[in-house]
Amino acid sequence: MTDERMHDGQLVLEDPLAVALISASVPEAEGMPVRRLSSPGTVNALFRIGDGLVARFPLMSTDLAAVRAEAEKMAEFSDISPVPAPRPVRVVDASVEYPSAWMVTSWVEGETAEGLSDARHPLLAGDLAGLIVALRTEPLRGRTFDGAGRGGGLTDHDGWLQECFDRSGHLLDVDAARTLWAQLRGIPHPGTEVMSHRDLIPPNLVVSRDGRLAGVLDTGSFGPVDPALDLVVAWHLFEAEDRAAVRAGVGSDDAEWRRGAAWALQQAMGLGWYYERSNPAMARLGLRTMGRLLAAEELRD
């Protein structure tokens, strides 16, 4: 990652201040070493505490209520996930030194999937299908889509996609991307919602050495959305055969599968140009996913 900031208004947190904040506010960290983690993440600055904890400092100022709500969602996700996921340990309020509330969670051991090759990964595809199905079984308990980000109606994102197309001509075949979005955007919402991770991208997935799903990260957005949203993971990670395994494992019909592709396009189109300078790893992810979408035989009319 470069030193360029990713977002307007992004907070800056130097390592000595992070260490001081953790020392003053996290009794569980007493005597433990603290080190910044290198990550392609776009939401939090991460600091590992000893072997078992990690501090998450939002890059944009976030109030205490919002961080507590995120912690509650993380705890719920961890309770039902078939693989390890972070559990909240402590929530700390904003201060003069750092104007955002922040959180400490448990550490999930392993390597993330961002460096996964384009080779076949059938075991991982099956594990991810199982994860999606497990999340869908969690009761909604009266909850509905909160209107934030992806997960409602596809056409709500037409304006964003237009900006992405306008800014991406030097990165990919924009005419083909426009055509594909036009084909997919009108697929209607099913009228039902399920509980979803909401951001199943490679940096949020921990993979074992034998190619199995070993953990899930960044679970604080767990909530109800279009059932197709978590299918973006198939496009971010897999070629055609393993995508088909995800689809079969989840049991997606044609409309749901194509809406999943639409959500992947909505996310991937923004990653390339937005993070081109400030976070090249995320930009590469977006462009690789767009390449898969534009080449996919199963999306051709």
CSV table of C-alpha atoms in Angstrom, one decimal:
chain,number,residue,atom,x,y,z
A,1,MET,CA,0.0,0.0,0.0
A,2,THR,CA,1.2,3.5,-0.7
A,3,ASP,CA,1.2,6.4,1.8
A,4,GLU,CA,-1.6,8.1,-0.1
A,5,ARG,CA,-4.8,8.3,1.9
A,6,MET,CA,-7.7,6.2,0.6
A,7,HIS,CA,-10.6,8.4,1.7
A,8,ASP,CA,-11.3,12.1,2.2
A,9,GLY,CA,-11.3,12.8,5.9
A,10,GLN,CA,-9.3,9.6,6.7
A,11,LEU,CA,-7.8,9.6,10.2
A,12,VAL,CA,-4.1,9.2,10.8
A,13,LEU,CA,-2.8,6.9,13.5
A,14,GLU,CA,0.9,6.7,14.2
A,15,ASP,CA,2.3,3.6,15.8
A,16,PRO,CA,3.4,5.2,19.1
A,17,LEU,CA,-0.1,6.6,19.7
A,18,ALA,CA,-1.7,3.2,18.9
A,19,VAL,CA,0.6,1.5,21.4
A,20,ALA,CA,-0.2,4.2,24.0
A,21,LEU,CA,-4.0,3.9,23.5
A,22,ILE,CA,-3.9,0.2,23.8
A,23,SER,CA,-1.7,0.3,26.9
A,24,ALA,CA,-4.1,2.8,28.6
A,25,SER,CA,-7.4,1.2,27.6
A,26,VAL,CA,-6.9,-2.6,27.2
A,27,PRO,CA,-6.0,-4.4,30.5
A,28,GLU,CA,-5.9,-7.6,28.6
A,29,ALA,CA,-2.9,-6.3,26.6
A,30,GLU,CA,-0.7,-5.7,29.6
A,31,GLY,CA,2.9,-6.8,28.9
A,32,MET,CA,2.1,-7.9,25.3
A,33,PRO,CA,3.9,-6.6,22.3
A,34,VAL,CA,1.9,-4.5,19.8
A,35,ARG,CA,2.7,-4.2,16.1
A,36,ARG,CA,0.9,-2.7,13.1
A,37,LEU,CA,-0.4,-5.2,10.6
A,38,SER,CA,0.1,-4.7,6.9
A,39,SER,CA,-3.4,-5.1,5.3
A,40,PRO,CA,-5.2,-4.2,2.1
A,41,GLY,CA,-8.2,-3.3,4.3
A,42,THR,CA,-10.0,-0.1,3.6
A,43,VAL,CA,-11.9,0.5,6.9
A,44,ASN,CA,-9.6,-0.1,9.9
A,45,ALA,CA,-6.0,0.3,10.9
A,46,LEU,CA,-5.1,-3.1,12.6
A,47,PHE,CA,-2.6,-3.7,15.4
A,48,ARG,CA,-1.9,-7.2,16.6
A,49,ILE,CA,-1.6,-7.5,20.4
A,50,GLY,CA,0.5,-10.4,21.5
A,51,ASP,CA,-0.6,-13.7,19.9
A,52,GLY,CA,-4.3,-13.6,20.6
A,53,LEU,CA,-5.8,-10.1,20.1
A,54,VAL,CA,-6.1,-7.4,17.5
A,55,ALA,CA,-7.1,-3.7,17.8
A,56,ARG,CA,-9.2,-2.3,15.1
A,57,PHE,CA,-9.1,1.5,14.8
A,58,PRO,CA,-11.6,2.9,12.2
A,59,LEU,CA,-10.0,5.1,9.5
A,60,MET,CA,-13.1,7.3,9.5
A,61,SER,CA,-14.4,8.7,12.8
A,62,THR,CA,-17.1,6.4,14.2
A,63,ASP,CA,-19.2,6.9,17.3
A,64,LEU,CA,-19.3,4.5,20.3
A,65,ALA,CA,-22.9,3.3,19.5
A,66,ALA,CA,-21.8,2.3,16.0
A,67,VAL,CA,-18.8,0.4,17.2
A,68,ARG,CA,-20.8,-1.4,19.9
A,69,ALA,CA,-23.4,-2.4,17.2
A,70,GLU,CA,-20.6,-3.7,15.1
A,71,ALA,CA,-19.3,-5.7,18.1
A,72,GLU,CA,-22.7,-7.2,18.7
A,73,LYS,CA,-22.9,-8.4,15.0
A,74,MET,CA,-19.4,-9.9,15.3
A,75,ALA,CA,-20.4,-11.9,18.4
A,76,GLU,CA,-23.6,-13.2,16.6
A,77,PHE,CA,-21.6,-14.1,13.5
A,78,SER,CA,-19.0,-16.0,15.6
A,79,ASP,CA,-21.7,-17.9,17.4
A,80,ILE,CA,-23.1,-19.4,14.2
A,81,SER,CA,-20.1,-19.5,11.8
A,82,PRO,CA,-18.9,-23.0,11.0
A,83,VAL,CA,-15.3,-21.7,11.0
A,84,PRO,CA,-13.5,-19.4,13.5
A,85,ALA,CA,-14.4,-15.7,13.4
A,86,PRO,CA,-13.3,-12.8,15.6
A,87,ARG,CA,-15.1,-12.2,18.9
A,88,PRO,CA,-15.2,-8.7,20.5
A,89,VAL,CA,-13.1,-8.4,23.7
A,90,ARG,CA,-13.4,-4.7,24.4
A,91,VAL,CA,-14.9,-1.5,22.9
A,92,VAL,CA,-13.2,1.8,23.7
A,93,ASP,CA,-14.7,5.3,23.3
A,94,ALA,CA,-13.2,8.1,21.2
A,95,SER,CA,-10.7,10.4,22.9
A,96,VAL,CA,-8.9,13.6,22.4
A,97,GLU,CA,-6.0,11.6,21.1
A,98,TYR,CA,-8.0,9.5,18.6
A,99,PRO,CA,-11.4,10.9,17.6
A,100,SER,CA,-13.1,7.6,16.9
A,101,ALA,CA,-14.3,4.7,19.1
A,102,TRP,CA,-12.4,1.5,18.4
A,103,MET,CA,-12.4,-2.2,19.3
A,104,VAL,CA,-10.3,-5.1,20.4
A,105,THR,CA,-11.2,-8.6,19.1
A,106,SER,CA,-9.8,-12.1,19.3
A,107,TRP,CA,-7.2,-13.1,16.6
A,108,VAL,CA,-8.0,-15.6,13.9
A,109,GLU,CA,-4.8,-17.5,13.0
A,110,GLY,CA,-4.0,-18.2,9.3
A,111,GLU,CA,-3.3,-16.6,5.9
A,112,THR,CA,-5.9,-14.7,4.0
A,113,ALA,CA,-7.1,-15.7,0.5
A,114,GLU,CA,-5.9,-12.6,-1.3
A,115,GLY,CA,-2.9,-14.4,-2.7
A,116,LEU,CA,-4.9,-17.4,-3.9
A,117,SER,CA,-3.9,-18.6,-7.4
A,118,ASP,CA,-6.3,-19.1,-10.3
A,119,ALA,CA,-5.9,-22.9,-10.0
A,120,ARG,CA,-8.8,-25.2,-9.0
A,121,HIS,CA,-9.9,-24.9,-5.3
A,122,PRO,CA,-12.9,-27.3,-5.0
A,123,LEU,CA,-12.6,-27.8,-1.3
A,124,LEU,CA,-12.6,-24.1,-0.6
A,125,ALA,CA,-15.6,-23.6,-3.0
A,126,GLY,CA,-17.5,-26.2,-1.0
A,127,ASP,CA,-16.6,-24.7,2.3
A,128,LEU,CA,-17.7,-21.2,1.2
A,129,ALA,CA,-21.0,-22.6,0.0
A,130,GLY,CA,-21.5,-24.2,3.4
A,131,LEU,CA,-20.7,-20.9,5.1
A,132,ILE,CA,-23.3,-19.0,3.0
A,133,VAL,CA,-25.9,-21.6,3.8
A,134,ALA,CA,-25.1,-21.5,7.5
A,135,LEU,CA,-25.5,-17.7,7.6
A,136,ARG,CA,-28.8,-17.9,5.8
A,137,THR,CA,-30.2,-20.1,8.6
A,138,GLU,CA,-29.8,-17.4,11.2
A,139,PRO,CA,-33.3,-15.9,12.0
A,140,LEU,CA,-33.9,-12.4,10.9
A,141,ARG,CA,-35.8,-11.6,14.1
A,142,GLY,CA,-37.6,-8.7,12.5
A,143,ARG,CA,-34.5,-7.2,11.0
A,144,THR,CA,-34.4,-5.8,7.5
A,145,PHE,CA,-31.8,-4.3,5.2
A,146,ASP,CA,-30.5,-1.1,6.7
A,147,GLY,CA,-30.1,0.8,3.4
A,148,ALA,CA,-26.3,1.1,3.8
A,149,GLY,CA,-24.2,-0.1,0.8
A,150,ARG,CA,-25.0,-3.2,-1.2
A,151,GLY,CA,-27.9,-5.5,-0.5
A,152,GLY,CA,-31.1,-3.7,-1.5
A,153,GLY,CA,-32.1,-3.0,-5.1
A,154,LEU,CA,-29.5,-3.2,-7.9
A,155,THR,CA,-30.8,-0.1,-9.7
A,156,ASP,CA,-30.1,2.0,-6.6
A,157,HIS,CA,-26.5,1.9,-7.7
A,158,ASP,CA,-26.9,3.2,-11.2
A,159,GLY,CA,-25.4,6.5,-10.3
A,160,TRP,CA,-22.3,4.9,-8.7
A,161,LEU,CA,-21.8,2.6,-11.7
A,162,GLN,CA,-22.0,5.6,-14.1
A,163,GLU,CA,-19.2,7.3,-12.2
A,164,CYS,CA,-17.2,4.1,-12.2
A,165,PHE,CA,-17.6,3.7,-15.9
A,166,ASP,CA,-16.6,7.3,-16.5
A,167,ARG,CA,-13.4,6.8,-14.5
A,168,SER,CA,-12.3,3.4,-15.7
A,169,GLY,CA,-11.6,3.7,-19.4
A,170,HIS,CA,-7.9,3.3,-18.9
A,171,LEU,CA,-8.3,0.2,-16.9
A,172,LEU,CA,-10.8,-2.1,-18.7
A,173,ASP,CA,-13.3,-2.5,-21.5
A,174,VAL,CA,-15.9,0.0,-20.2
A,175,ASP,CA,-18.3,-0.6,-23.1
A,176,ALA,CA,-18.5,-4.3,-22.3
A,177,ALA,CA,-18.9,-3.5,-18.6
A,178,ARG,CA,-21.8,-1.1,-19.3
A,179,THR,CA,-23.5,-3.8,-21.5
A,180,LEU,CA,-23.2,-6.4,-18.7
A,181,TRP,CA,-24.5,-4.1,-16.1
A,182,ALA,CA,-27.5,-3.2,-18.4
A,183,GLN,CA,-28.2,-7.0,-18.7
A,184,LEU,CA,-28.0,-7.7,-15.0
A,185,ARG,CA,-29.3,-4.5,-13.2
A,186,GLY,CA,-33.0,-5.2,-13.9
A,187,ILE,CA,-33.1,-8.7,-12.3
A,188,PRO,CA,-35.7,-8.1,-9.5
A,189,HIS,CA,-35.1,-8.4,-5.8
A,190,PRO,CA,-36.7,-11.7,-4.6
A,191,GLY,CA,-38.7,-9.8,-1.9
A,192,THR,CA,-37.0,-11.9,0.8
A,193,GLU,CA,-33.9,-11.3,2.8
A,194,VAL,CA,-31.4,-13.5,4.6
A,195,MET,CA,-28.5,-12.9,7.0
A,196,SER,CA,-25.3,-12.2,5.2
A,197,HIS,CA,-21.6,-11.4,5.8
A,198,ARG,CA,-22.0,-8.6,3.3
A,199,ASP,CA,-18.3,-8.4,2.3
A,200,LEU,CA,-17.0,-11.8,1.3
A,201,ILE,CA,-13.8,-10.8,-0.4
A,202,PRO,CA,-10.5,-12.6,-0.3
A,203,PRO,CA,-8.8,-10.4,2.4
A,204,ASN,CA,-11.7,-11.4,4.7
A,205,LEU,CA,-11.2,-15.1,4.3
A,206,VAL,CA,-8.6,-17.2,6.1
A,207,VAL,CA,-7.5,-20.3,4.2
A,208,SER,CA,-5.6,-23.3,5.6
A,209,ARG,CA,-2.5,-24.9,3.9
A,210,ASP,CA,-4.6,-27.7,2.6
A,211,GLY,CA,-7.0,-25.3,0.8
A,212,ARG,CA,-9.9,-25.3,3.3
A,213,LEU,CA,-11.7,-22.3,4.7
A,214,ALA,CA,-10.2,-21.7,8.1
A,215,GLY,CA,-11.8,-18.5,9.3
A,216,VAL,CA,-13.8,-15.4,8.4
A,217,LEU,CA,-12.8,-11.8,9.2
A,218,ASP,CA,-14.4,-8.4,9.2
A,219,THR,CA,-17.8,-9.7,10.3
A,220,GLY,CA,-19.2,-6.5,11.8
A,221,SER,CA,-21.6,-5.8,8.9
A,222,PHE,CA,-23.5,-9.1,9.4
A,223,GLY,CA,-27.1,-8.4,8.6
A,224,PRO,CA,-30.1,-9.0,6.3
A,225,VAL,CA,-29.8,-8.4,2.6
A,226,ASP,CA,-30.6,-9.8,-0.8
A,227,PRO,CA,-29.7,-13.5,-0.6
A,228,ALA,CA,-27.5,-13.1,-3.7
A,229,LEU,CA,-25.0,-10.7,-2.1
A,230,ASP,CA,-22.6,-13.2,-0.5
A,231,LEU,CA,-22.3,-14.9,-3.9
A,232,VAL,CA,-19.8,-12.2,-4.9
A,233,VAL,CA,-17.2,-14.4,-3.3
A,234,ALA,CA,-17.5,-16.9,-6.2
A,235,TRP,CA,-16.4,-14.2,-8.7
A,236,HIS,CA,-13.7,-12.7,-6.5
A,237,LEU,CA,-12.0,-16.1,-6.0
A,238,PHE,CA,-12.9,-18.7,-8.6
A,239,GLU,CA,-12.8,-19.7,-12.2
A,240,ALA,CA,-15.9,-21.3,-13.8
A,241,GLU,CA,-15.7,-24.9,-12.4
A,242,ASP,CA,-15.4,-23.8,-8.8
A,243,ARG,CA,-18.0,-21.0,-9.3
A,244,ALA,CA,-20.4,-23.7,-10.4
A,245,ALA,CA,-19.6,-25.7,-7.2
A,246,VAL,CA,-20.5,-22.6,-5.1
A,247,ARG,CA,-23.7,-22.2,-7.0
A,248,ALA,CA,-24.6,-25.9,-6.6
A,249,GLY,CA,-23.7,-25.9,-2.9
A,250,VAL,CA,-25.9,-22.9,-2.2
A,251,GLY,CA,-28.7,-24.0,-4.5
A,252,SER,CA,-29.0,-20.7,-6.4
A,253,ASP,CA,-31.4,-20.5,-9.3
A,254,ASP,CA,-30.5,-18.5,-12.4
A,255,ALA,CA,-32.0,-15.2,-11.2
A,256,GLU,CA,-30.2,-15.4,-7.9
A,257,TRP,CA,-26.9,-16.4,-9.5
A,258,ARG,CA,-27.1,-13.5,-12.0
A,259,ARG,CA,-27.9,-11.0,-9.2
A,260,GLY,CA,-24.8,-12.3,-7.4
A,261,ALA,CA,-22.8,-11.4,-10.5
A,262,ALA,CA,-24.4,-8.0,-10.6
A,263,TRP,CA,-23.4,-7.4,-7.0
A,264,ALA,CA,-19.8,-8.5,-7.8
A,265,LEU,CA,-19.8,-6.1,-10.7
A,266,GLN,CA,-21.1,-3.2,-8.6
A,267,GLN,CA,-18.2,-3.8,-6.1
A,268,ALA,CA,-15.4,-4.7,-8.5
A,269,MET,CA,-16.0,-1.7,-10.8
A,270,GLY,CA,-15.4,0.7,-7.9
A,271,LEU,CA,-12.2,-1.0,-6.6
A,272,GLY,CA,-10.1,-0.5,-9.7
A,273,TRP,CA,-10.2,3.3,-10.2
A,274,TYR,CA,-10.9,4.3,-6.6
A,275,TYR,CA,-7.9,2.4,-5.1
A,276,GLU,CA,-5.6,2.6,-8.1
A,277,ARG,CA,-3.1,4.8,-6.3
A,278,SER,CA,-3.9,4.4,-2.6
A,279,ASN,CA,-4.4,0.6,-2.4
A,280,PRO,CA,-3.1,-1.3,-5.4
A,281,ALA,CA,-4.0,-4.7,-3.9
A,282,MET,CA,-7.7,-3.8,-3.8
A,283,ALA,CA,-7.5,-2.3,-7.3
A,284,ARG,CA,-6.0,-5.5,-8.6
A,285,LEU,CA,-8.8,-7.5,-6.9
A,286,GLY,CA,-11.4,-5.4,-8.6
A,287,LEU,CA,-9.9,-5.7,-12.1
A,288,ARG,CA,-9.4,-9.4,-11.8
A,289,THR,CA,-13.0,-9.9,-10.8
A,290,MET,CA,-14.2,-7.7,-13.6
A,291,GLY,CA,-12.1,-9.9,-16.0
A,292,ARG,CA,-13.9,-13.0,-14.8
A,293,LEU,CA,-17.3,-11.3,-15.1
A,294,LEU,CA,-16.7,-10.0,-18.6
A,295,ALA,CA,-15.4,-13.5,-19.8
A,296,ALA,CA,-18.1,-15.6,-18.1
A,297,GLU,CA,-20.1,-17.8,-20.5
A,298,GLU,CA,-22.8,-18.3,-17.9
A,299,LEU,CA,-23.7,-14.6,-18.0
A,300,ARG,CA,-24.1,-14.4,-21.8
A,301,ASP,CA,-27.7,-13.9,-23.0
